[in-house]
PDB file of C-alpha atoms in Angstrom:
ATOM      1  CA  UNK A1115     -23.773  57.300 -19.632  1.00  0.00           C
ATOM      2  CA  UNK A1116     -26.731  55.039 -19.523  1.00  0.00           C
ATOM      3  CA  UNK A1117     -27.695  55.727 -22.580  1.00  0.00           C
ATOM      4  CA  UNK A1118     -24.224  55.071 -24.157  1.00  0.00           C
ATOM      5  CA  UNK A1119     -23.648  52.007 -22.759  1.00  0.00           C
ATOM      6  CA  UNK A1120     -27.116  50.482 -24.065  1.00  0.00           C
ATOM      7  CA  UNK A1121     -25.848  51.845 -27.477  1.00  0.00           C
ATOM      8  CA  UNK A1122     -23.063  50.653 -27.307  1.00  0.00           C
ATOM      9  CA  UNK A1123     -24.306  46.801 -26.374  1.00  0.00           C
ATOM     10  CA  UNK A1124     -27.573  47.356 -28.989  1.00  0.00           C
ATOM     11  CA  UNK A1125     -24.132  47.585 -31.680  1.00  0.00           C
ATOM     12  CA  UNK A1126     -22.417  44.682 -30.425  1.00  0.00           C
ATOM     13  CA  UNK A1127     -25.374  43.010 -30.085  1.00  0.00           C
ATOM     14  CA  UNK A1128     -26.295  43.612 -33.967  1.00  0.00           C
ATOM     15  CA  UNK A1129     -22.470  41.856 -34.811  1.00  0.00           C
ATOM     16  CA  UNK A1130     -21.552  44.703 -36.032  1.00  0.00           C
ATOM     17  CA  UNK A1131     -18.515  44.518 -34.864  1.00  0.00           C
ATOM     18  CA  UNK A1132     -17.650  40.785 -35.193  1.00  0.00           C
ATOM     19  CA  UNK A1133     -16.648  41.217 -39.014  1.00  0.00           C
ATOM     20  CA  UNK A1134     -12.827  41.114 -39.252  1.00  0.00           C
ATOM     21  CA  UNK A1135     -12.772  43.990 -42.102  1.00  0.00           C
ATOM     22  CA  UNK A1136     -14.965  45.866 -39.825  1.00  0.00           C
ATOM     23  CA  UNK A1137     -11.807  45.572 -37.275  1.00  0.00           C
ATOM     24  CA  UNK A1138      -9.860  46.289 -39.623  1.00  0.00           C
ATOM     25  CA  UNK A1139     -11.061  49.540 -41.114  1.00  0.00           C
ATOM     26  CA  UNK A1140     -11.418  50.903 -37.694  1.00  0.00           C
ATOM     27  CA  UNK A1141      -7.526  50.432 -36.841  1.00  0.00           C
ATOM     28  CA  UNK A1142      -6.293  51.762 -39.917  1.00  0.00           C
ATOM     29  CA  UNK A1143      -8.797  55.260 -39.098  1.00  0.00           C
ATOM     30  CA  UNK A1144      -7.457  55.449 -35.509  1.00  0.00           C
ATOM     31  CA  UNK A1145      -4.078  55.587 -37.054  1.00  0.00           C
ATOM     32  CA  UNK A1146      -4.486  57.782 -39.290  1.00  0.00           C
ATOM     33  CA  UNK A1147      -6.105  60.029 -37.109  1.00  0.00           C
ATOM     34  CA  UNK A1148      -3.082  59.983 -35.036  1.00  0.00           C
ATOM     35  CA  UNK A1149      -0.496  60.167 -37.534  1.00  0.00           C
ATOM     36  CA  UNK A1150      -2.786  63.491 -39.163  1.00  0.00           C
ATOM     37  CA  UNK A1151      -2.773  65.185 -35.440  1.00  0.00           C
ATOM     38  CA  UNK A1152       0.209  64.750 -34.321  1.00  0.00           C
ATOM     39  CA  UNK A1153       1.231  67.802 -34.326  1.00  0.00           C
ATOM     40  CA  UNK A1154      -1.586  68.233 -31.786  1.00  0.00           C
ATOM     41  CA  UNK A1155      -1.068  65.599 -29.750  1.00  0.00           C
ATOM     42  CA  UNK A1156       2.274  66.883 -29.545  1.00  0.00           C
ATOM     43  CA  UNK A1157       1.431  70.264 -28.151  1.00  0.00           C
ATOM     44  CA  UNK A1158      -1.194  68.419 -25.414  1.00  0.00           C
ATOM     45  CA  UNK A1159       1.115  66.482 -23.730  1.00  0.00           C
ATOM     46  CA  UNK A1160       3.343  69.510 -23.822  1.00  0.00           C
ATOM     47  CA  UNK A1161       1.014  71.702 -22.049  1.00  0.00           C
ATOM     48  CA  UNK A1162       0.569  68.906 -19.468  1.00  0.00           C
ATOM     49  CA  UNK A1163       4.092  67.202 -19.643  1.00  0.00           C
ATOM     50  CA  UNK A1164       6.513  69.364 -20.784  1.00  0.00           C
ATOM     51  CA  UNK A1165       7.317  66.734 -22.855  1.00  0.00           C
ATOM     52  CA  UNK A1166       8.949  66.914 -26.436  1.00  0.00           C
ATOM     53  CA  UNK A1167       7.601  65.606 -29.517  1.00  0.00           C
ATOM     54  CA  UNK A1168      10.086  63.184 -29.660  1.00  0.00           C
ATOM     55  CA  UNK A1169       9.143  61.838 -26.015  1.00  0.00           C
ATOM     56  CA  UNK A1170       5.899  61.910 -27.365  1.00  0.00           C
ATOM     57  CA  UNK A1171       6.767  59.745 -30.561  1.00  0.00           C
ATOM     58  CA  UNK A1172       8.812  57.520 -28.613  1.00  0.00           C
ATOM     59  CA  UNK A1173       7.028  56.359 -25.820  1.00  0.00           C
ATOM     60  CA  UNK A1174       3.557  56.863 -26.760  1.00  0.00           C
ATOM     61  CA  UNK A1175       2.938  57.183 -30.676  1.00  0.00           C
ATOM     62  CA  UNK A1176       5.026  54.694 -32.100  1.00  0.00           C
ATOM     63  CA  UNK A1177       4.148  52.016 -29.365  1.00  0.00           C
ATOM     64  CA  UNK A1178       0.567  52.782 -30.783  1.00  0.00           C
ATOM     65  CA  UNK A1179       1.632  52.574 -34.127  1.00  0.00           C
ATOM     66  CA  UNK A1180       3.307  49.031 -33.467  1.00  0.00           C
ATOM     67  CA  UNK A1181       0.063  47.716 -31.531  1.00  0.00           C
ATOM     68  CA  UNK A1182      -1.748  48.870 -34.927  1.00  0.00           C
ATOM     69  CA  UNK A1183       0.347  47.231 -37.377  1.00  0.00           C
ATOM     70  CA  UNK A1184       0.298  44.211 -35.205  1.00  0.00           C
ATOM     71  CA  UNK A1185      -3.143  43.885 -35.051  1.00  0.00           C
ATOM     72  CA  UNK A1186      -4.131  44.380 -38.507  1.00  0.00           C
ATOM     73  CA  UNK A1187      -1.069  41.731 -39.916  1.00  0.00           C
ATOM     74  CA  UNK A1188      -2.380  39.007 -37.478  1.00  0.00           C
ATOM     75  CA  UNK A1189      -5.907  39.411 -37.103  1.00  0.00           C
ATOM     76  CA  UNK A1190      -7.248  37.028 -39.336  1.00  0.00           C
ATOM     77  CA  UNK A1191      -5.099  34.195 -37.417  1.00  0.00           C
ATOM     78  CA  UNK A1192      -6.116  35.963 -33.842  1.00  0.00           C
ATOM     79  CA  UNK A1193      -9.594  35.210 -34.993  1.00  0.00           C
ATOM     80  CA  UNK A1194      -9.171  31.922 -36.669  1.00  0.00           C
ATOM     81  CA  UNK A1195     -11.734  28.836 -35.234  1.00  0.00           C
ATOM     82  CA  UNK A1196      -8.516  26.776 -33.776  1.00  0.00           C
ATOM     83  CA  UNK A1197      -8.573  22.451 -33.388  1.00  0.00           C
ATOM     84  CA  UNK A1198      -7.423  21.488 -30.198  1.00  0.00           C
ATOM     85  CA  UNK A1199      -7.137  17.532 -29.120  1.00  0.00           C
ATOM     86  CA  UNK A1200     -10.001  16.489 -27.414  1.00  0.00           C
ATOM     87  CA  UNK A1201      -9.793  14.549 -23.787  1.00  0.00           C
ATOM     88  CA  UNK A1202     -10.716  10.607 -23.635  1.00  0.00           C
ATOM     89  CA  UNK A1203     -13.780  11.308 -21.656  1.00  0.00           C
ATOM     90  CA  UNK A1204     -15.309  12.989 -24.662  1.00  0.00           C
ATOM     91  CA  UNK A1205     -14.041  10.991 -27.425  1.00  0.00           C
ATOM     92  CA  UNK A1206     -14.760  10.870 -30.371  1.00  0.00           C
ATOM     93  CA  UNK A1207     -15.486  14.273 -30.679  1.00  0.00           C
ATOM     94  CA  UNK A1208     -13.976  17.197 -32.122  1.00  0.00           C
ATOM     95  CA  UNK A1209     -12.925  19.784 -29.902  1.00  0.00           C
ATOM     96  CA  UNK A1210     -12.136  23.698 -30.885  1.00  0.00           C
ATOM     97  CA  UNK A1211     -11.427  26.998 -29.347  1.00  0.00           C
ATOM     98  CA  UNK A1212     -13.434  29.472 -31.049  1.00  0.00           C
ATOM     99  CA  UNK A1213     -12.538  33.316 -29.980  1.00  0.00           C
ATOM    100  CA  UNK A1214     -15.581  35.194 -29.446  1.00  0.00           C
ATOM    101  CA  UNK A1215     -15.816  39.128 -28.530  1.00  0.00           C
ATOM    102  CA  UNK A1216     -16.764  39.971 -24.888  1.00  0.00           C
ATOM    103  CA  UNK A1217     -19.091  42.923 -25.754  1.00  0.00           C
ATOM    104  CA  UNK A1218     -18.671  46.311 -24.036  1.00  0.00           C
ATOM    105  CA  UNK A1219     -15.334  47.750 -22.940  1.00  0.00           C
ATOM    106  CA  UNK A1220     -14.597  49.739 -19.831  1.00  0.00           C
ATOM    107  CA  UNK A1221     -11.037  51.416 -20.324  1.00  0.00           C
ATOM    108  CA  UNK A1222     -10.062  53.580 -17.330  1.00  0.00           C
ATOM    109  CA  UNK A1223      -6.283  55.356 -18.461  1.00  0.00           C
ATOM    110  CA  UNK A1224      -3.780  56.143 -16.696  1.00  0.00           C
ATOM    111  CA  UNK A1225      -2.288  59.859 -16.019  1.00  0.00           C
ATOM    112  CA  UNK A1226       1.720  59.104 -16.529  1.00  0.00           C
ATOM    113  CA  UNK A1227       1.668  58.239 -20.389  1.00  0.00           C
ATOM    114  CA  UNK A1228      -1.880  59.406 -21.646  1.00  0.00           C
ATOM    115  CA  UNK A1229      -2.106  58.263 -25.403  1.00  0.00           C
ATOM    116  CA  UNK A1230      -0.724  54.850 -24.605  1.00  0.00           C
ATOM    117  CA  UNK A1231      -1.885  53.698 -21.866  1.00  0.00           C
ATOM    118  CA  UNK A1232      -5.703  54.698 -22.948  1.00  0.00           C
ATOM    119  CA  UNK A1233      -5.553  53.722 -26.770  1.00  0.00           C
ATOM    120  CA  UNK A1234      -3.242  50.616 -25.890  1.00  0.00           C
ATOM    121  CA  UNK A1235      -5.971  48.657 -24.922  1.00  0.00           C
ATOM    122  CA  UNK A1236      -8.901  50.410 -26.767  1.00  0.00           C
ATOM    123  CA  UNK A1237      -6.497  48.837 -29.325  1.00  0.00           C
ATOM    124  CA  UNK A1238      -6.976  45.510 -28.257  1.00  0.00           C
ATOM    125  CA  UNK A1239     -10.469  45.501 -27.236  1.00  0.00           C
ATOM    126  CA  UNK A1240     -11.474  46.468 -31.113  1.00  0.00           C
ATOM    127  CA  UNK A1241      -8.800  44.057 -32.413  1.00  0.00           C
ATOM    128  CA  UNK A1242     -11.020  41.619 -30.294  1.00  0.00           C
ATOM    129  CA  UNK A1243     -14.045  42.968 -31.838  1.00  0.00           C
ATOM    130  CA  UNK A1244     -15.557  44.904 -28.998  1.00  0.00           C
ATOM    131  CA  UNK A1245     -16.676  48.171 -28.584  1.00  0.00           C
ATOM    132  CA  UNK A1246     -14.966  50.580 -26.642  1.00  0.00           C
ATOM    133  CA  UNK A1247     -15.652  53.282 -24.007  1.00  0.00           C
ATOM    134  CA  UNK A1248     -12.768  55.044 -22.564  1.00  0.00           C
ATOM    135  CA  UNK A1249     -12.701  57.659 -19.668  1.00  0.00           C
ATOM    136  CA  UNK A1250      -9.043  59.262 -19.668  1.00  0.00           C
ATOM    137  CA  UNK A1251      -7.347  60.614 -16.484  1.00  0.00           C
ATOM    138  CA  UNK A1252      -8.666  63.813 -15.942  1.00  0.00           C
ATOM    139  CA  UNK A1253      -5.326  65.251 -14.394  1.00  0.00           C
ATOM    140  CA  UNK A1254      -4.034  65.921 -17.981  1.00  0.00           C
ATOM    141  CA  UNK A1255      -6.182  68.074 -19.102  1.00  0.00           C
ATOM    142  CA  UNK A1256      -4.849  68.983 -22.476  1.00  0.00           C
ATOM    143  CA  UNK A1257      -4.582  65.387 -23.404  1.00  0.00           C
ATOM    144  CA  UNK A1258      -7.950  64.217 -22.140  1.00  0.00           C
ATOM    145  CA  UNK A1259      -9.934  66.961 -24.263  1.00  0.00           C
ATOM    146  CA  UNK A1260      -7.431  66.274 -27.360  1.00  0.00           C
ATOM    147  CA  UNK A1261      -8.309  62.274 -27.571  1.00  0.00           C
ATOM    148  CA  UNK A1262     -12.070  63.144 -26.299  1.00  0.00           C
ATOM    149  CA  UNK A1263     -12.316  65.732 -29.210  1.00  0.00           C
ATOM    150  CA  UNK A1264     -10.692  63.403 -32.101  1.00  0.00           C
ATOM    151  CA  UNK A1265     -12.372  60.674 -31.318  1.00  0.00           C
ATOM    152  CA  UNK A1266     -15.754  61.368 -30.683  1.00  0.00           C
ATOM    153  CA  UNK A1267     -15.770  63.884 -33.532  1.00  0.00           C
ATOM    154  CA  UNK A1268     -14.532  60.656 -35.972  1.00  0.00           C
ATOM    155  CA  UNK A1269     -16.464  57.619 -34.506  1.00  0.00           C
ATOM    156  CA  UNK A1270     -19.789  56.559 -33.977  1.00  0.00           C
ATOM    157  CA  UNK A1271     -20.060  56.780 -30.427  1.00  0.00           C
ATOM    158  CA  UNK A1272     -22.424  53.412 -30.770  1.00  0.00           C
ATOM    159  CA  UNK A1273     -18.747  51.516 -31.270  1.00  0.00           C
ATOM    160  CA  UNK A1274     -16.079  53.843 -29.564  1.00  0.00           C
ATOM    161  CA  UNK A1275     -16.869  56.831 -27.506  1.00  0.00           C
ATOM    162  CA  UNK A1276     -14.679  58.613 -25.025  1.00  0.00           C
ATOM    163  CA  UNK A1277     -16.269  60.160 -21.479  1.00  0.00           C
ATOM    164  CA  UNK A1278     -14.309  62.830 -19.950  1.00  0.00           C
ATOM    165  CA  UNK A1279     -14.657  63.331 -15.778  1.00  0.00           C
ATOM    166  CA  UNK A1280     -13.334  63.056 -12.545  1.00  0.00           C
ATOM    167  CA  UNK A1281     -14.366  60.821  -9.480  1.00  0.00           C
ATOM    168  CA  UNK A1282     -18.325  61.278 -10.221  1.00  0.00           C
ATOM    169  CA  UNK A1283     -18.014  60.166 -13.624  1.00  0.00           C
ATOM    170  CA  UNK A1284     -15.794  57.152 -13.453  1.00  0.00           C
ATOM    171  CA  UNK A1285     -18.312  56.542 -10.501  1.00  0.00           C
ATOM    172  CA  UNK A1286     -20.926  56.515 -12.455  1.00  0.00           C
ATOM    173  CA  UNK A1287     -19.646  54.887 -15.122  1.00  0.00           C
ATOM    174  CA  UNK A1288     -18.711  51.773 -12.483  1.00  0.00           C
ATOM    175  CA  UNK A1289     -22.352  51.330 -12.062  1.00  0.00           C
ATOM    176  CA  UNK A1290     -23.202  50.223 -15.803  1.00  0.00           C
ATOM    177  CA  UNK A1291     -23.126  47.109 -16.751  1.00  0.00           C
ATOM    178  CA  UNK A1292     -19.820  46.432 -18.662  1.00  0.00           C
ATOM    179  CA  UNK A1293     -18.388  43.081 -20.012  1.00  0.00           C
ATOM    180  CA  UNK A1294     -15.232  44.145 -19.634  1.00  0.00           C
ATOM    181  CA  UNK A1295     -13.176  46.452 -17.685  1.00  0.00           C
ATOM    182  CA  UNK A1296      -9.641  47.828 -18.376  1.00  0.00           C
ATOM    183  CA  UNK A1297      -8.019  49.331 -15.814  1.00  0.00           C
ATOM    184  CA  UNK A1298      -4.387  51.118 -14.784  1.00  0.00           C
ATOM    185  CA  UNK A1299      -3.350  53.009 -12.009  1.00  0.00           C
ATOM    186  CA  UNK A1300      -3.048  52.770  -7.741  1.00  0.00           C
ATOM    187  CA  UNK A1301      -4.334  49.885  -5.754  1.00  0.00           C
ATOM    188  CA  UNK A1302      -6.950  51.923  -3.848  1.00  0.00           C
ATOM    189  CA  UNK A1303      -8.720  52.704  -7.131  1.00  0.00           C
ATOM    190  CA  UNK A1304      -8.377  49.244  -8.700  1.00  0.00           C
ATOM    191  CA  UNK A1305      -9.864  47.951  -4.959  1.00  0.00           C
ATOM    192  CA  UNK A1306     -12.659  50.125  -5.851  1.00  0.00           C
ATOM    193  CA  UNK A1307     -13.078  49.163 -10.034  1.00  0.00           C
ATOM    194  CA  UNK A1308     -12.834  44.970  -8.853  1.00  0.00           C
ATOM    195  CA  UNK A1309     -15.463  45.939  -6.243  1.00  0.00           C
ATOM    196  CA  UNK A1310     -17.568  47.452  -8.616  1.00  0.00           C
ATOM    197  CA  UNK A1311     -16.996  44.842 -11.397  1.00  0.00           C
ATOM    198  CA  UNK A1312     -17.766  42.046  -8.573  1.00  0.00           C
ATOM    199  CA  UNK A1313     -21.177  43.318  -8.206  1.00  0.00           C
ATOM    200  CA  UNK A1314     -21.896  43.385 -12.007  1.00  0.00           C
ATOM    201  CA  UNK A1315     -20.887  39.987 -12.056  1.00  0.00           C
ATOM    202  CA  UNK A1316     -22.384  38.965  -9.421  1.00  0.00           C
ATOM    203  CA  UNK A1317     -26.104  40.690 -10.881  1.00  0.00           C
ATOM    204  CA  UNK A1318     -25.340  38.400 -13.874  1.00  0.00           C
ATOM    205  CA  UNK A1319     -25.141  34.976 -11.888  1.00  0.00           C
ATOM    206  CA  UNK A1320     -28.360  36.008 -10.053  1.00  0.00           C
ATOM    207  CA  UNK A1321     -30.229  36.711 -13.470  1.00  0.00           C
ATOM    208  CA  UNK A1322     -28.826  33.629 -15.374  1.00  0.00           C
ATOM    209  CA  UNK A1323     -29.836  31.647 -12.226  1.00  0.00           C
ATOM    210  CA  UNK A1324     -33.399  33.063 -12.073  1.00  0.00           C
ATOM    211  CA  UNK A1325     -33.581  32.059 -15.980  1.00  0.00           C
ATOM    212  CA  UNK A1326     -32.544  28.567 -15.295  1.00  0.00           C
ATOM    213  CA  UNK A1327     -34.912  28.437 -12.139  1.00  0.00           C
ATOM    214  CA  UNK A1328     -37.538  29.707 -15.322  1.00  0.00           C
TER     215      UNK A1328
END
């Protein structure tokens, strides 16, 4: 997991993901990948669900499909360098907001609705430019091997890489050093992901410190 995550943050790092094509190219595969495996994705969630493929379509594909579309039509804007007005104090300057990617993406999914509530926001978080590790619930089996197996079969696990496991590997997943973390399910659990997030951040103010002390 170690060795992912400094992978995945010697990518990032490269801005090879900052490109908006780049963004863009990888959306359109993830749907397509979807839309050509359906059929499989159907028979997952059916194994672990009981649900039908029109459950299936309706509350988890086509939400994905939507997020998709939606990204893709308003990246360019999403990413646009933005003019705000600028406060007296620092006048006459120009001020802007200028959206940057974060870097490396936790995403810890959810058990209830599998598809969408893991590739929801490893969605967003390439939209944003980031790259993406996501660690499904492991009580769904069938659906947790079935988006493990298409996606680390079809991208380069140096941008989006997905990390099956229980307890011991979200655990150890919680100790890397992530610059973002995504997270849905029970309190307890998120009590445990903000505690382990805290001490990242914390590591960070105690290294930028000991650079400015430099």
């Amino acid at each position: 997991m170690k060795e992912v995550v400094a992978s995945q943050k010697t990518f990032f790092n490269n801005g090879n993901t900052k490109p908006i094509a780049f963004r863009k190219e990888q959306l359109k595969k993830l749907k397509l990948l979807l839309q050509e495996n359906e059929k499989s994705l159907d028979d997952a969630i059916y194994k672990d669900f009981k649900k039908s493929s029109f459950d299936n379509y309706t509350n988890e594909l086509s939400l994905l499909y939507h997020d998709i579309d939606e990204a893709i039509i308003n990246l360019n804007y999403w990413a646009k360098t933005k003019k705000v007005p600028t406060n007296i104090v620092n006048f006459p300057s120009k001020s802007y907001i200028v959206p940057e990617p974060l870097g490396v993406t936790l995403i810890i999914g959810a058990w209830n609705y599998p598809y969408q509530l893991s590739f929801a926001p490893a969605i967003a978080a390439i939209a944003a430019g980031n790259t993406v590790i996501l660690k499904p619930s492991e009580l769904p089996i069938h659906t947790s091997n079935l988006m493990a197996k298409l996606v680390n079969e079809n991208f380069d696990p140096s941008f989006f890489k997905v990390i099956e496991g229980g307890i011991p590997e979200t655990t150890e997943l919680l100790n890397q050093q992530f610059d973002k973390i995504f997270f849905t399910g029970s309190v307890p659990v998120g009590k445990i992901v903000y505690q382990a997030a805290a001490k990242i951040l914390l590591l960070l103010y105690l290294n930028l410190a000991e650079k400015v002390q430099q």
